[in-house]
Short mmCIF file of C-alpha atoms in Angstrom, two decimals:
data_model
loop_
_atom_site.label_atom_id
_atom_site.label_comp_id
_atom_site.label_asym_id
_atom_site.label_seq_id
_atom_site.Cartn_x
_atom_site.Cartn_y
_atom_site.Cartn_z
CA MET A 1 83.64 79.78 67.69
CA ALA A 2 80.93 78.07 65.97
CA GLN A 3 78.37 76.17 68.39
CA MET A 4 78.49 72.52 67.26
CA ILE A 5 75.13 70.73 67.53
CA GLU A 6 74.52 67.16 67.00
CA ILE A 7 71.33 66.46 65.17
CA THR A 8 69.01 63.92 66.89
CA ASP A 9 65.55 65.20 66.16
CA PHE A 10 64.87 65.66 62.06
CA ASP A 11 61.66 67.31 63.01
CA ALA A 12 63.49 70.41 64.99
CA PRO A 13 62.35 73.74 63.78
CA GLU A 14 65.88 74.78 63.48
CA LEU A 15 66.28 72.23 60.57
CA ASP A 16 63.22 73.67 58.70
CA VAL A 17 65.17 75.94 56.71
CA TYR A 18 67.30 73.28 55.09
CA ALA A 19 64.68 70.42 54.85
CA ARG A 20 60.90 71.70 54.86
CA LEU A 21 60.72 75.71 53.76
CA THR A 22 59.73 76.63 50.34
CA GLU A 23 61.57 79.14 48.26
CA ASN A 24 58.81 81.54 48.90
CA GLN A 25 58.87 81.04 52.62
CA LEU A 26 62.66 81.58 52.50
CA ILE A 27 62.29 84.96 50.75
CA ASN A 28 59.89 86.07 53.51
CA ARG A 29 57.89 88.52 51.59
CA HIS A 30 56.12 89.86 54.69
CA GLU A 31 59.38 90.65 56.38
CA PRO A 32 62.10 91.10 53.57
CA GLU A 33 64.60 92.18 55.80
CA LYS A 34 64.60 88.40 57.37
CA GLY A 35 64.66 86.74 54.10
CA MET A 36 67.15 83.94 53.62
CA PHE A 37 68.69 81.77 50.93
CA ILE A 38 70.55 78.42 50.83
CA ALA A 39 74.17 78.22 49.72
CA GLU A 40 75.52 74.71 48.95
CA SER A 41 79.14 73.59 49.16
CA PRO A 42 82.26 75.10 50.63
CA LYS A 43 83.23 76.98 47.48
CA VAL A 44 79.95 78.51 46.91
CA ILE A 45 79.61 79.35 50.72
CA GLU A 46 82.97 81.15 50.36
CA ARG A 47 81.95 83.14 47.46
CA ALA A 48 78.93 84.49 49.46
CA LEU A 49 81.14 85.21 52.36
CA ASP A 50 83.43 87.12 50.16
CA ALA A 51 80.34 89.14 48.79
CA GLY A 52 79.46 90.18 52.58
CA TYR A 53 76.41 87.85 52.94
CA MET A 54 75.68 87.08 56.64
CA PRO A 55 75.42 83.43 57.58
CA VAL A 56 72.69 82.20 60.04
CA SER A 57 73.58 78.48 60.45
CA ILE A 58 75.30 75.54 58.85
CA LEU A 59 74.32 72.09 58.00
CA THR A 60 77.22 69.64 57.44
CA GLU A 61 78.69 66.36 57.46
CA LYS A 62 80.89 65.64 60.48
CA GLN A 63 83.95 65.11 58.18
CA HIS A 64 84.00 68.52 56.71
CA ILE A 65 84.56 70.07 60.28
CA GLU A 66 88.01 69.39 60.18
CA GLY A 67 88.25 69.03 56.47
CA GLU A 68 87.22 71.08 53.59
CA GLY A 69 84.82 73.14 55.68
CA GLN A 70 87.30 74.23 58.44
CA LYS A 71 88.09 77.47 56.67
CA ILE A 72 84.31 78.26 56.09
CA LEU A 73 83.31 77.64 59.88
CA ALA A 74 86.18 79.77 60.91
CA ARG A 75 85.00 82.82 59.09
CA CYS A 76 81.28 82.23 60.29
CA GLY A 77 81.57 83.21 64.03
CA GLU A 78 79.34 82.12 66.77
CA ILE A 79 76.40 80.50 64.64
CA PRO A 80 74.69 77.14 65.03
CA VAL A 81 76.44 74.22 63.23
CA TYR A 82 74.25 71.30 63.04
CA THR A 83 76.15 68.16 62.05
CA ALA A 84 75.92 64.27 61.88
CA GLU A 85 77.35 61.42 59.98
CA PHE A 86 76.46 61.38 56.25
CA ASP A 87 74.26 58.25 56.16
CA VAL A 88 72.27 60.15 58.99
CA LEU A 89 72.16 63.29 56.92
CA THR A 90 70.79 61.48 53.89
CA LYS A 91 67.64 61.22 55.79
CA LEU A 92 67.21 65.19 55.24
CA THR A 93 65.60 65.62 51.69
CA GLY A 94 68.36 66.52 49.37
CA PHE A 95 71.32 66.79 51.55
CA GLN A 96 73.05 64.12 49.84
CA LEU A 97 73.39 66.40 46.95
CA THR A 98 75.01 69.22 48.46
CA ARG A 99 78.81 68.26 48.37
CA GLY A 100 78.64 68.10 52.32
CA MET A 101 77.83 71.52 53.48
CA LEU A 102 74.74 73.97 53.51
CA CYS A 103 74.71 77.39 54.89
CA ALA A 104 71.56 79.48 55.40
CA MET A 105 72.44 83.14 54.99
CA TYR A 106 70.49 86.50 54.99
CA ARG A 107 69.54 88.25 51.75
CA GLN A 108 70.94 91.55 51.12
CA PRO A 109 68.81 94.76 49.94
CA LEU A 110 69.09 94.99 46.24
CA PRO A 111 71.03 97.84 44.79
CA SER A 112 69.71 100.35 42.08
CA VAL A 113 70.16 99.98 38.26
CA GLN A 114 72.38 102.96 38.37
CA SER A 115 74.82 101.52 40.91
CA VAL A 116 75.07 98.08 39.20
CA CYS A 117 75.70 99.76 35.85
CA LYS A 118 78.29 102.12 37.26
CA GLY A 119 81.30 101.85 35.01
CA ALA A 120 79.81 98.61 33.28
CA LYS A 121 80.46 98.34 29.31
CA ARG A 122 78.66 95.18 28.88
CA ILE A 123 75.39 93.97 30.73
CA ALA A 124 72.94 91.28 30.06
CA VAL A 125 69.50 91.86 30.38
CA LEU A 126 66.86 88.85 31.20
CA GLU A 127 63.42 89.28 30.40
CA ASN A 128 61.09 86.73 32.12
CA VAL A 129 63.59 83.67 32.09
CA VAL A 130 61.65 81.67 34.30
CA ASN A 131 63.81 78.44 34.71
CA PRO A 132 66.45 78.75 37.73
CA THR A 133 68.63 76.15 35.95
CA ASN A 134 68.70 78.71 33.20
CA VAL A 135 69.30 81.83 35.32
CA GLY A 136 72.07 80.03 36.98
CA ALA A 137 73.76 79.02 33.87
CA ILE A 138 73.63 82.68 32.50
CA PHE A 139 75.39 84.00 35.39
CA ARG A 140 78.04 81.59 35.33
CA SER A 141 78.50 82.52 31.72
CA ALA A 142 78.11 86.27 32.44
CA ALA A 143 80.82 85.81 35.25
CA ALA A 144 83.24 83.88 32.93
CA LEU A 145 82.73 85.88 29.53
CA GLY A 146 83.19 89.52 30.56
CA MET A 147 79.48 90.71 31.46
CA ASP A 148 79.96 93.39 34.04
CA ALA A 149 76.25 93.19 35.44
CA VAL A 150 72.72 91.31 35.05
CA LEU A 151 69.48 92.97 35.02
CA LEU A 152 66.32 90.94 35.46
CA THR A 153 62.61 91.67 35.16
CA THR A 154 60.23 90.51 37.69
CA GLY A 155 59.15 87.52 35.61
CA CYS A 156 62.51 85.82 36.12
CA SER A 157 63.28 83.29 38.50
CA ASN A 158 65.20 84.67 41.42
CA PRO A 159 69.13 84.21 41.16
CA LEU A 160 69.04 83.51 44.90
CA TYR A 161 66.81 80.22 44.50
CA ARG A 162 68.66 77.36 45.70
CA ARG A 163 69.04 75.64 42.22
CA ALA A 164 70.16 79.02 40.37
CA ILE A 165 72.87 79.42 43.14
CA ARG A 166 74.03 75.82 42.61
CA VAL A 167 74.12 75.84 38.99
CA SER A 168 75.84 79.23 38.90
CA MET A 169 78.62 77.81 41.16
CA GLY A 170 78.34 80.96 43.30
CA THR A 171 79.01 83.37 40.54
CA VAL A 172 75.56 85.11 41.47
CA PHE A 173 77.57 86.53 44.30
CA GLN A 174 80.38 87.63 42.11
CA VAL A 175 78.41 89.55 39.08
CA PRO A 176 76.31 92.60 40.17
CA TRP A 177 72.78 92.25 39.57
CA THR A 178 69.28 93.78 40.49
CA TYR A 179 65.86 94.01 39.14
CA LEU A 180 64.82 96.70 36.87
CA GLY A 181 62.71 99.93 37.81
CA GLU A 182 60.16 99.19 40.76
CA GLU A 183 61.03 95.44 40.61
CA THR A 184 64.03 95.98 43.12
CA LYS A 185 61.35 95.26 45.73
CA PRO A 186 61.98 91.75 47.23
CA GLU A 187 58.10 90.83 47.46
CA THR A 188 57.72 91.52 43.64
CA VAL A 189 60.34 89.07 42.54
CA ARG A 190 59.23 85.90 41.07
CA ASN A 191 60.13 82.52 43.05
CA PRO A 192 58.93 79.23 41.99
CA GLU A 193 56.86 77.44 44.78
CA SER A 194 57.18 73.88 43.37
CA GLU A 195 59.55 71.34 44.72
CA GLU A 196 61.86 69.95 42.30
CA GLU A 197 62.38 66.48 41.39
CA LYS A 198 65.74 65.03 42.36
CA GLU A 199 67.94 62.79 39.94
CA PRO A 200 69.23 60.37 42.95
CA GLY A 201 72.95 60.70 43.74
CA THR A 202 73.60 63.18 40.82
CA GLY A 203 73.18 66.53 42.26
CA ILE A 204 70.95 67.59 39.34
CA GLU A 205 67.37 67.85 39.23
CA ARG A 206 65.44 66.43 36.76
CA ASN A 207 63.50 68.92 34.54
CA SER A 208 59.86 67.85 34.81
CA GLU A 209 58.64 70.87 32.61
CA PRO A 210 57.14 70.26 29.24
CA GLU A 211 59.16 69.64 26.14
CA GLU A 212 60.26 72.87 24.82
CA GLU A 213 59.37 74.39 21.57
CA LYS A 214 61.92 76.57 19.68
CA GLU A 215 61.80 80.30 18.76
CA SER A 216 63.02 79.75 15.43
CA GLY A 217 66.41 81.38 14.63
CA THR A 218 66.76 83.38 17.93
CA GLY A 219 68.92 80.96 19.72
CA ILE A 220 66.32 80.76 22.61
CA GLU A 221 63.93 78.03 23.42
CA ARG A 222 60.26 78.26 24.09
CA ASN A 223 58.50 76.71 26.89
CA SER A 224 54.61 76.71 27.22
CA GLU A 225 54.72 77.88 30.90
CA PRO A 226 53.19 81.22 31.18
CA GLU A 227 55.18 84.23 32.19
CA GLU A 228 54.62 87.87 33.45
CA LYS A 229 55.18 90.37 30.68
CA ALA A 230 57.87 93.27 31.52
CA ASP A 231 57.23 96.88 30.93
CA SER A 232 59.96 97.07 28.47
CA GLY A 233 59.44 100.73 27.77
CA ASN A 234 60.49 102.06 30.93
CA TRP A 235 63.43 99.99 31.33
CA GLN A 236 64.66 100.63 27.83
CA LYS A 237 64.32 104.26 28.59
CA GLN A 238 66.49 103.77 31.77
CA LEU A 239 69.26 101.94 30.01
CA HIS A 240 69.33 104.41 27.11
CA GLU A 241 69.85 107.31 29.61
CA LEU A 242 72.65 105.42 31.04
CA GLY A 243 74.23 105.59 27.68
CA PHE A 244 73.53 101.60 26.66
CA HIS A 245 72.97 100.54 23.12
CA THR A 246 70.36 97.74 23.35
CA VAL A 247 70.31 94.59 21.35
CA ALA A 248 67.78 92.15 21.31
CA MET A 249 68.49 88.47 20.76
CA ALA A 250 65.68 87.76 18.22
CA LEU A 251 65.05 86.68 14.66
CA LYS A 252 63.90 89.49 12.06
CA GLU A 253 64.39 90.14 8.64
CA ASP A 254 66.85 93.01 9.44
CA SER A 255 68.54 91.16 12.46
CA LEU A 256 72.14 91.84 12.68
CA SER A 257 74.47 88.86 12.76
CA ILE A 258 76.31 88.48 16.35
CA ASP A 259 79.60 88.93 14.76
CA ASP A 260 78.70 92.40 12.80
CA PRO A 261 81.62 94.80 13.20
CA LYS A 262 78.93 97.69 13.99
CA LEU A 263 78.43 95.87 17.50
CA MET A 264 82.03 95.59 18.19
CA LYS A 265 82.37 99.51 17.89
CA GLU A 266 79.68 100.01 20.61
CA ASP A 267 81.28 101.41 23.97
CA LYS A 268 78.35 100.26 26.19
CA LEU A 269 76.15 97.35 25.17
CA ALA A 270 73.22 95.93 26.76
CA ILE A 271 72.25 92.23 25.53
CA VAL A 272 68.74 91.37 25.83
CA LEU A 273 67.67 87.81 26.30
CA GLY A 274 64.06 86.51 26.34
CA THR A 275 62.01 83.95 28.16
CA GLU A 276 61.95 80.20 27.47
CA GLY A 277 58.46 80.97 26.53
CA ASP A 278 57.86 83.17 23.54
CA GLY A 279 61.03 84.79 23.50
CA LEU A 280 61.32 88.52 23.64
CA ALA A 281 58.14 90.45 24.00
CA PRO A 282 57.50 92.10 20.37
CA GLU A 283 57.29 95.72 22.11
CA THR A 284 60.84 94.87 23.87
CA ILE A 285 62.28 94.19 20.22
CA ALA A 286 60.78 97.07 18.62
CA ALA A 287 62.23 99.47 21.63
CA CYS A 288 65.89 97.89 21.19
CA ASP A 289 68.34 99.60 19.06
CA ASP A 290 69.20 96.57 17.22
CA THR A 291 68.18 92.90 16.53
CA VAL A 292 70.83 90.16 16.62
CA CYS A 293 70.84 86.48 15.65
CA ILE A 294 73.26 83.72 16.09
CA PRO A 295 74.32 81.84 12.58
CA MET A 296 73.53 78.47 12.69
CA ALA A 297 74.26 75.44 10.63
CA HIS A 298 72.80 71.90 9.87
CA GLY A 299 69.29 73.47 10.11
CA VAL A 300 69.37 74.05 13.66
CA ASP A 301 67.28 77.20 14.41
CA SER A 302 67.67 77.74 18.15
CA LEU A 303 69.52 77.14 21.18
CA ASN A 304 68.80 76.77 24.84
CA VAL A 305 68.55 80.59 26.24
CA ALA A 306 71.65 79.77 28.62
CA ALA A 307 73.74 78.36 25.58
CA ALA A 308 72.69 81.32 23.50
CA SER A 309 73.82 83.58 26.32
CA ALA A 310 77.29 82.07 26.34
CA VAL A 311 77.76 82.72 22.59
CA ALA A 312 76.41 86.24 22.90
CA PHE A 313 78.71 87.04 25.80
CA TRP A 314 81.63 85.73 24.22
CA GLN A 315 81.30 87.44 20.84
CA LEU A 316 79.89 90.79 22.13
CA GLY A 317 81.83 90.94 25.35
CA ARG A 318 85.36 90.28 24.07
CA GLN A 319 85.97 93.62 22.54
CA ALA A 320 85.31 95.68 25.64
CA HIS A 321 87.30 93.21 27.86
CA LYS A 322 90.04 92.30 25.34
CA ASP A 323 92.86 92.82 27.89
CA ASN A 324 91.39 90.25 30.31
CA CYS A 325 92.69 86.70 30.74
CA CYS A 326 91.31 83.71 32.36
CA ASN A 327 92.99 82.57 35.72
CA MET A 328 94.38 79.31 34.64
CA ASN A 329 97.89 77.65 35.27
CA SER A 330 98.45 77.72 31.60
CA ASN A 331 97.79 81.45 31.56
CA TYR A 332 95.72 80.84 28.50
CA GLN A 333 94.46 83.90 26.76
CA LEU A 334 90.64 84.17 27.02
CA TRP A 335 90.22 87.05 24.78
CA GLU A 336 91.40 87.69 21.31
#
């Protein structure tokens, strides 16, 4: 049975995890086995529980104790549940944007690349994608559009960053993922330290980053923020050894169109997407088996990396998963 605790002191250290700790403090680099993340909303928390993540505590509006969150509380056992009325909880930074319930959970050890890719036909590889909103959106598209796994370089924002989890709608707990090579060590993973600016009442953070330049023709935007460079040679070799044909989303004279029949025939395909900064590193493009671009109209030469990923996943994933359909009341067929 959960321990219901009425909030009376907003400075209580038990509430630090929700209101005051930064992402880097939550990840706990010195003791990674104690690292945590924050899941927001009953649906996202439920997906994390389904994936085996262990809850530490919950912060919730009173109305959810007997309402939408009742099933969640029943699954969490004897953990502290901090609660108050909505108007009281709004004093805690950002709580009004959480759809009524937050859950602090322990992170899990990251799996190996081999185990994540076992049985996979289509995977996404993210090289230095630094914006957590983009990472979350890519995971949501990966889950919906047939990617079997996601691999990331250390330059990427952590998928268990609070905003990435929320934007993904909890699909970061459904799609297998890990970091490449030695990057599976939690202390090596990039995690933004700065606080986000909130758009009051919308649940959406404003993007305070500079206006993005476009990487012409790649379907990927640039951003002037510096990023770490991945050791692409090592992970390319690793993917080739696992049997994957690698395709770089980039513009070159010999780039294939994304609907090229050659790509549809590949049994195992790794779709490589680059940073909002300069796109994929030249050495990454050179090491890939093919370079692919998205044909565009009206003089548009690029898309946001999350939007580009959705196009790529739909086109390149559907052949491998043509027997899948989306789970909708209309039984609408997802794949051609």
